[in-house]
Tab-separated table of C-alpha atoms in Angstrom:
chain	number	residue	atom	x	y	z
V	1	MET	CA	-12.658	86.196	164.605
V	2	GLY	CA	-16.167	84.466	164.961
V	3	GLY	CA	-18.112	83.808	168.216
V	4	ARG	CA	-21.483	85.027	170.244
V	5	ALA	CA	-23.723	87.416	168.684
V	6	GLN	CA	-22.300	90.248	169.346
V	7	PRO	CA	-24.135	93.645	170.277
V	8	ASP	CA	-23.877	96.564	167.696
V	9	ARG	CA	-20.610	98.450	168.073
V	10	LYS	CA	-22.276	101.928	169.043
V	11	GLN	CA	-23.531	99.982	172.035
V	12	LEU	CA	-20.413	98.491	172.828
V	13	PRO	CA	-19.543	100.263	176.233
V	14	LEU	CA	-22.940	100.216	177.724
V	15	VAL	CA	-23.196	96.478	177.071
V	16	LEU	CA	-19.775	95.938	178.256
V	17	LEU	CA	-20.378	97.792	181.616
V	18	ARG	CA	-23.633	95.647	181.867
V	19	LEU	CA	-21.474	93.069	181.259
V	20	LEU	CA	-18.152	93.900	184.020
V	21	CYS	CA	-21.260	94.245	186.496
V	22	LEU	CA	-22.239	91.230	186.756
V	23	LEU	CA	-18.886	89.354	186.566
V	24	PRO	CA	-17.978	87.528	189.869
V	25	THR	CA	-15.901	89.753	192.224
V	26	GLY	CA	-12.808	88.863	194.170
V	27	LEU	CA	-10.261	88.991	191.594
V	28	PRO	CA	-7.356	91.522	192.355
V	29	VAL	CA	-6.691	94.038	190.026
V	30	ARG	CA	-4.074	96.529	188.338
V	31	SER	CA	-5.159	99.840	187.438
V	32	LEU	CA	-3.557	100.393	183.831
V	33	ASP	CA	-1.517	103.237	183.012
V	34	PHE	CA	-4.444	105.250	181.440
V	35	THR	CA	-2.545	108.114	180.985
V	36	ARG	CA	-0.669	106.896	177.553
V	37	GLY	CA	-2.283	106.807	174.575
V	38	THR	CA	-2.686	103.778	172.382
V	39	ASP	CA	0.245	101.196	172.455
V	40	ASN	CA	1.402	99.371	169.086
V	41	ILE	CA	2.985	95.577	169.284
V	42	THR	CA	4.208	94.599	165.668
V	43	VAL	CA	4.078	91.156	165.172
V	44	ARG	CA	5.252	88.979	161.664
V	45	GLN	CA	2.434	87.315	160.038
V	46	GLY	CA	2.205	83.641	161.383
V	47	ASP	CA	3.566	84.591	165.054
V	48	THR	CA	2.225	84.579	168.429
V	49	ALA	CA	0.709	88.183	169.590
V	50	ILE	CA	0.719	88.772	173.194
V	51	LEU	CA	-1.410	91.646	174.110
V	52	ARG	CA	-0.267	93.058	177.457
V	53	CYS	CA	-3.115	94.172	180.407
V	54	TYR	CA	-2.696	93.413	184.101
V	55	VAL	CA	-4.801	94.127	187.496
V	56	GLU	CA	-3.620	94.832	191.390
V	57	ASP	CA	-6.342	96.647	192.968
V	58	ARG	CA	-9.703	95.138	194.519
V	59	SER	CA	-11.896	95.695	191.673
V	60	SER	CA	-12.644	92.267	189.675
V	61	LYS	CA	-14.309	93.177	186.099
V	62	VAL	CA	-12.107	92.988	183.445
V	63	ALA	CA	-12.718	92.170	179.425
V	64	TRP	CA	-11.018	92.293	176.086
V	65	LEU	CA	-12.730	93.526	172.802
V	66	ASN	CA	-11.947	94.314	169.472
V	67	ARG	CA	-13.286	96.508	166.449
V	68	SER	CA	-15.644	93.635	166.133
V	69	GLY	CA	-16.874	93.337	169.251
V	70	ILE	CA	-16.159	91.108	172.575
V	71	ILE	CA	-13.506	88.681	172.797
V	72	PHE	CA	-13.477	87.717	176.602
V	73	ALA	CA	-15.217	88.819	179.378
V	74	GLY	CA	-14.107	88.128	182.865
V	75	GLN	CA	-12.673	84.266	181.939
V	76	ASP	CA	-15.874	83.940	179.604
V	77	LYS	CA	-14.969	83.475	176.176
V	78	TRP	CA	-16.929	85.361	173.594
V	79	SER	CA	-14.928	84.564	170.714
V	80	LEU	CA	-15.203	81.154	168.919
V	81	ASP	CA	-11.838	81.797	166.881
V	82	PRO	CA	-9.449	78.644	168.178
V	83	ARG	CA	-6.125	80.728	168.110
V	84	VAL	CA	-7.598	83.552	170.687
V	85	GLU	CA	-6.870	82.506	174.586
V	86	LEU	CA	-5.578	84.441	178.053
V	87	GLU	CA	-2.482	84.571	179.090
V	88	LYS	CA	-2.257	84.066	182.612
V	89	ARG	CA	0.794	83.479	184.031
V	90	THR	CA	0.339	85.107	187.346
V	91	PRO	CA	-2.809	86.204	189.368
V	92	LEU	CA	-2.691	89.894	188.376
V	93	GLU	CA	-2.313	89.521	184.276
V	94	TYR	CA	-5.308	89.349	182.056
V	95	SER	CA	-3.280	89.248	178.685
V	96	LEU	CA	-4.570	88.347	175.111
V	97	ARG	CA	-2.332	85.597	173.376
V	98	ILE	CA	-3.098	85.140	169.449
V	99	GLN	CA	-1.701	82.301	167.749
V	100	LYS	CA	-0.860	82.276	163.576
V	101	VAL	CA	-1.387	86.277	163.597
V	102	ASP	CA	-2.239	87.207	160.345
V	103	VAL	CA	-2.934	90.734	158.458
V	104	TYR	CA	-7.026	90.118	159.633
V	105	ASP	CA	-5.888	90.970	162.963
V	106	GLU	CA	-4.367	94.235	162.351
V	107	GLY	CA	-6.142	96.879	164.342
V	108	SER	CA	-7.304	98.174	167.721
V	109	TYR	CA	-7.502	96.189	170.805
V	110	THR	CA	-8.915	97.094	174.256
V	111	CYS	CA	-8.585	95.862	177.831
V	112	SER	CA	-11.244	97.554	179.998
V	113	VAL	CA	-11.242	97.234	183.425
V	114	GLN	CA	-13.859	98.106	186.233
V	115	THR	CA	-12.572	99.685	188.871
V	116	GLN	CA	-14.650	100.557	192.285
V	117	HIS	CA	-15.109	103.816	191.049
V	118	HIS	CA	-15.672	104.158	187.166
V	119	PRO	CA	-14.495	102.078	183.936
V	120	ARG	CA	-10.604	102.284	182.639
V	121	THR	CA	-9.782	101.225	179.553
V	122	SER	CA	-6.723	100.790	177.541
V	123	GLN	CA	-6.001	100.293	173.994
V	124	VAL	CA	-3.290	97.912	172.099
V	125	TYR	CA	-3.154	98.788	168.123
V	126	LEU	CA	-1.487	95.274	166.914
V	127	ILE	CA	0.063	95.694	163.221
V	128	VAL	CA	0.840	92.761	161.423
V	129	GLN	CA	4.348	92.678	159.041
V	130	VAL	CA	4.627	90.620	156.354
V	131	PRO	CA	7.451	89.275	154.383
V	132	PRO	CA	8.092	89.957	151.159
V	133	LYS	CA	6.742	87.808	147.910
V	134	ILE	CA	7.202	88.150	144.760
V	135	SER	CA	3.644	87.613	143.004
V	136	ASN	CA	4.355	88.201	139.228
V	137	ILE	CA	7.018	88.315	137.110
V	138	SER	CA	8.144	88.442	133.595
V	139	SER	CA	8.300	85.545	131.431
V	140	ASP	CA	11.198	85.417	129.688
V	141	VAL	CA	11.306	87.250	126.312
V	142	THR	CA	12.808	87.460	123.029
V	143	VAL	CA	13.381	90.774	121.301
V	144	ASN	CA	15.143	92.233	118.499
V	145	GLU	CA	18.212	94.464	118.605
V	146	GLY	CA	16.899	97.986	119.591
V	147	SER	CA	13.304	97.047	120.225
V	148	ASN	CA	12.016	98.170	123.911
V	149	VAL	CA	12.011	96.406	126.694
V	150	THR	CA	9.782	96.714	129.780
V	151	LEU	CA	9.803	94.043	132.510
V	152	VAL	CA	7.197	93.953	135.267
V	153	CYS	CA	7.705	92.450	139.037
V	154	MET	CA	5.099	92.961	141.304
V	155	ALA	CA	5.125	91.732	145.089
V	156	ASN	CA	3.096	92.000	148.441
V	157	GLY	CA	4.306	92.922	151.972
V	158	ARG	CA	3.587	94.791	155.052
V	159	PRO	CA	5.091	97.503	154.899
V	160	GLU	CA	5.658	97.750	150.650
V	161	PRO	CA	8.804	95.993	149.516
V	162	VAL	CA	11.676	97.994	148.179
V	163	ILE	CA	12.103	96.370	144.327
V	164	THR	CA	15.268	96.666	143.170
V	165	TRP	CA	16.334	95.631	139.943
V	166	ARG	CA	19.784	93.989	138.826
V	167	HIS	CA	21.709	92.934	135.469
V	168	LEU	CA	23.426	89.910	135.939
V	169	THR	CA	26.486	90.322	134.113
V	170	PRO	CA	30.342	90.625	135.438
V	171	THR	CA	29.856	94.397	136.202
V	172	GLY	CA	26.598	93.401	138.078
V	173	ARG	CA	24.794	96.837	137.186
V	174	GLU	CA	22.073	97.622	138.894
V	175	PHE	CA	18.788	99.608	138.647
V	176	GLU	CA	17.619	100.965	141.975
V	177	GLY	CA	14.080	102.257	142.691
V	178	GLU	CA	10.390	101.439	144.465
V	179	GLU	CA	9.968	100.717	140.613
V	180	GLU	CA	7.537	97.774	139.539
V	181	TYR	CA	8.538	98.150	135.838
V	182	LEU	CA	12.231	97.906	134.104
V	183	GLU	CA	12.355	100.195	130.799
V	184	ILE	CA	14.745	99.311	128.532
V	185	LEU	CA	14.600	101.389	125.346
V	186	GLY	CA	16.586	100.733	122.156
V	187	ILE	CA	18.417	97.590	124.232
V	188	THR	CA	21.227	96.535	122.767
V	189	ARG	CA	23.223	92.896	122.475
V	190	GLU	CA	24.973	93.482	125.708
V	191	GLN	CA	22.198	94.825	127.625
V	192	SER	CA	20.827	90.489	127.022
V	193	GLY	CA	21.105	88.032	129.367
V	194	LYS	CA	19.199	87.053	132.916
V	195	TYR	CA	17.250	90.246	135.191
V	196	GLU	CA	16.842	89.645	138.830
V	197	CYS	CA	14.211	91.257	140.707
V	198	LYS	CA	14.591	91.397	144.672
V	199	ALA	CA	11.759	92.552	147.042
V	200	ALA	CA	12.802	93.784	150.208
V	201	ASN	CA	11.734	94.594	153.398
V	202	GLU	CA	12.238	95.008	156.826
V	203	VAL	CA	10.540	91.770	157.980
V	204	SER	CA	12.589	88.775	156.930
V	205	SER	CA	15.190	87.855	154.002
V	206	ALA	CA	14.053	89.087	150.750
V	207	ASP	CA	12.263	87.278	148.087
V	208	VAL	CA	14.282	86.913	144.496
V	209	LYS	CA	13.401	86.000	141.142
V	210	GLN	CA	15.174	86.073	137.580
V	211	VAL	CA	13.758	86.751	134.034
V	212	ARG	CA	15.944	86.049	131.043
V	213	VAL	CA	16.136	88.666	127.431
V	214	THR	CA	17.467	87.498	124.718
V	215	VAL	CA	18.429	89.544	122.083
V	216	ASN	CA	18.514	88.836	118.511
V	217	TYR	CA	20.942	90.195	115.818
V	218	PRO	CA	22.240	89.990	113.243
V	219	PRO	CA	25.681	87.908	112.520
V	220	THR	CA	29.149	90.269	112.493
V	221	ILE	CA	32.213	88.197	111.908
V	222	THR	CA	34.355	88.296	114.984
V	223	GLU	CA	37.514	86.544	113.342
V	224	SER	CA	38.410	85.216	109.677
V	225	LYS	CA	41.752	83.342	110.063
V	226	SER	CA	43.546	82.433	106.514
V	227	ASN	CA	45.937	79.435	106.595
V	228	GLU	CA	49.056	78.566	104.618
V	229	ALA	CA	50.351	75.411	103.604
V	230	ALA	CA	52.488	73.176	101.624
V	231	THR	CA	51.423	70.554	98.853
V	232	GLY	CA	50.421	67.440	100.370
V	233	ARG	CA	49.561	68.608	104.242
V	234	GLN	CA	46.420	69.422	105.256
V	235	ALA	CA	45.505	72.550	105.262
V	236	LEU	CA	42.123	74.344	107.856
V	237	LEU	CA	40.662	77.923	107.481
V	238	LYS	CA	38.514	78.761	110.024
V	239	CYS	CA	35.607	81.380	110.308
V	240	GLU	CA	33.543	82.770	113.586
V	241	ALA	CA	30.822	85.071	113.716
V	242	SER	CA	28.436	86.938	116.482
V	243	ALA	CA	24.535	86.351	116.317
V	244	VAL	CA	21.267	85.368	117.866
V	245	PRO	CA	19.796	83.302	116.373
V	246	THR	CA	22.993	81.053	115.672
V	247	PRO	CA	23.961	81.543	112.258
V	248	ASP	CA	24.229	79.090	109.395
V	249	PHE	CA	27.552	79.239	107.822
V	250	GLU	CA	27.982	78.589	103.774
V	251	TRP	CA	31.429	78.203	101.977
V	252	TYR	CA	32.250	79.452	98.386
V	253	ARG	CA	34.955	79.271	95.764
V	254	ASP	CA	34.603	81.979	93.763
V	255	ASP	CA	30.584	81.930	92.993
V	256	THR	CA	30.737	78.267	93.583
V	257	ARG	CA	29.216	77.088	96.715
V	258	ILE	CA	31.901	74.087	98.584
V	259	ASN	CA	30.383	70.864	99.905
V	260	SER	CA	31.991	68.363	101.990
V	261	ALA	CA	33.724	66.389	98.940
V	262	ASN	CA	36.633	66.038	96.614
V	263	GLY	CA	39.260	66.531	99.871
V	264	LEU	CA	37.176	69.348	101.438
V	265	GLU	CA	35.410	69.100	104.794
V	266	ILE	CA	33.238	71.554	106.634
V	267	LYS	CA	32.340	71.353	110.298
V	268	SER	CA	29.850	74.360	111.856
V	269	MET	CA	30.046	74.132	115.504
V	270	GLY	CA	27.814	76.871	117.032
V	271	SER	CA	29.486	80.410	116.514
V	272	GLN	CA	32.248	79.143	114.010
V	273	SER	CA	32.420	77.058	111.030
V	274	LEU	CA	35.863	75.362	110.049
V	275	LEU	CA	36.921	74.411	106.126
V	276	MET	CA	39.578	71.848	106.206
V	277	VAL	CA	41.420	70.430	103.485
V	278	ALA	CA	42.954	66.748	104.322
V	279	ASN	CA	45.504	66.677	101.225
V	280	VAL	CA	46.482	70.121	99.891
V	281	THR	CA	46.989	70.918	96.197
V	282	GLU	CA	48.022	73.662	93.687
V	283	GLU	CA	44.217	73.736	93.107
V	284	HIS	CA	42.747	74.406	96.694
V	285	TYR	CA	45.018	77.894	96.531
V	286	GLY	CA	43.124	80.713	96.432
V	287	ASN	CA	40.694	83.002	97.629
V	288	TYR	CA	37.417	81.406	99.792
V	289	THR	CA	34.713	83.217	101.123
V	290	CYS	CA	32.779	82.368	104.388
V	291	VAL	CA	29.072	83.359	105.057
V	292	ALA	CA	27.274	84.115	108.114
V	293	ALA	CA	23.396	84.465	108.025
V	294	ASN	CA	20.139	84.255	110.139
V	295	LYS	CA	17.090	85.787	109.834
V	296	LEU	CA	18.074	89.085	110.863
V	297	GLY	CA	20.526	89.306	108.195
V	298	VAL	CA	23.463	88.392	106.543
V	299	THR	CA	27.420	88.902	106.071
V	300	ASN	CA	30.456	87.241	104.609
V	301	ALA	CA	34.189	87.258	104.898
V	302	SER	CA	37.281	86.650	102.520
V	303	LEU	CA	40.034	84.309	103.887
V	304	TYR	CA	42.781	82.864	101.864
V	305	LEU	CA	44.376	79.873	101.211
V	306	TYR	CA	48.517	80.638	100.652
V	307	SER	CA	51.076	78.164	99.301
V	308	LYS	CA	54.089	77.901	102.367
V	309	TYR	CA	56.651	78.100	99.598
């Protein structure tokens, strides 16, 4: 808090006593409960803090100071901080109001009262709590199956936020712990997907962010459907493969690659490929091979087109 030129911290008790002696008299002053230790007041960042102080006897010399120096001496404001004012709802109150509290306001504040006999002081320690806020989280990442993956999620807040990781799957497996890092050793294709980082403390609702992990793996044929058809009819051979990246498909008859010609049509959509025969003849019956490939590998499956009779 800015203000007038402040005395050295070691000189504050003596300077404060001199200030109190110069203040006008006549204000009723109630002595504080000086037998208690420091009182704590907890305020959330951005809220208003009221540091209470009351007077009741005929002593008239009162002041507020903190670790930086004098804030108020009587009605005289020493701080230039516009957020700081006296709270005087009654003639007996000499409280300090700090608006839009921030972390640098945290610390000890002293209300000093000069009675007819000797000065007495009461201390209030202001604790500033800060809602959790994720400051850094890993970018989306793509890795090959079997690799080791480290995800990072860093958060700020007071008290220190607790970090919780969760894999967003139907089972919703959670990785509990106060860990900024989530290590996945030998990642599998089942461990791909979104990972949610949640930073939580007691101040307010949690801050949540997500990171996507893509796991590349070679193709595996998941379905190969043969068919039977009578001559003159339509036939369909179906091949599906699981892979990341999405596989490319090729079809073969014996050792010859098939193109969409001579009554045959190939339609590949994502993880599925279809070989369609518009008008089956005797030459179409036999063994076909579906090949699925991506940059990590290649696999194949045999399918048959049977005669229905």
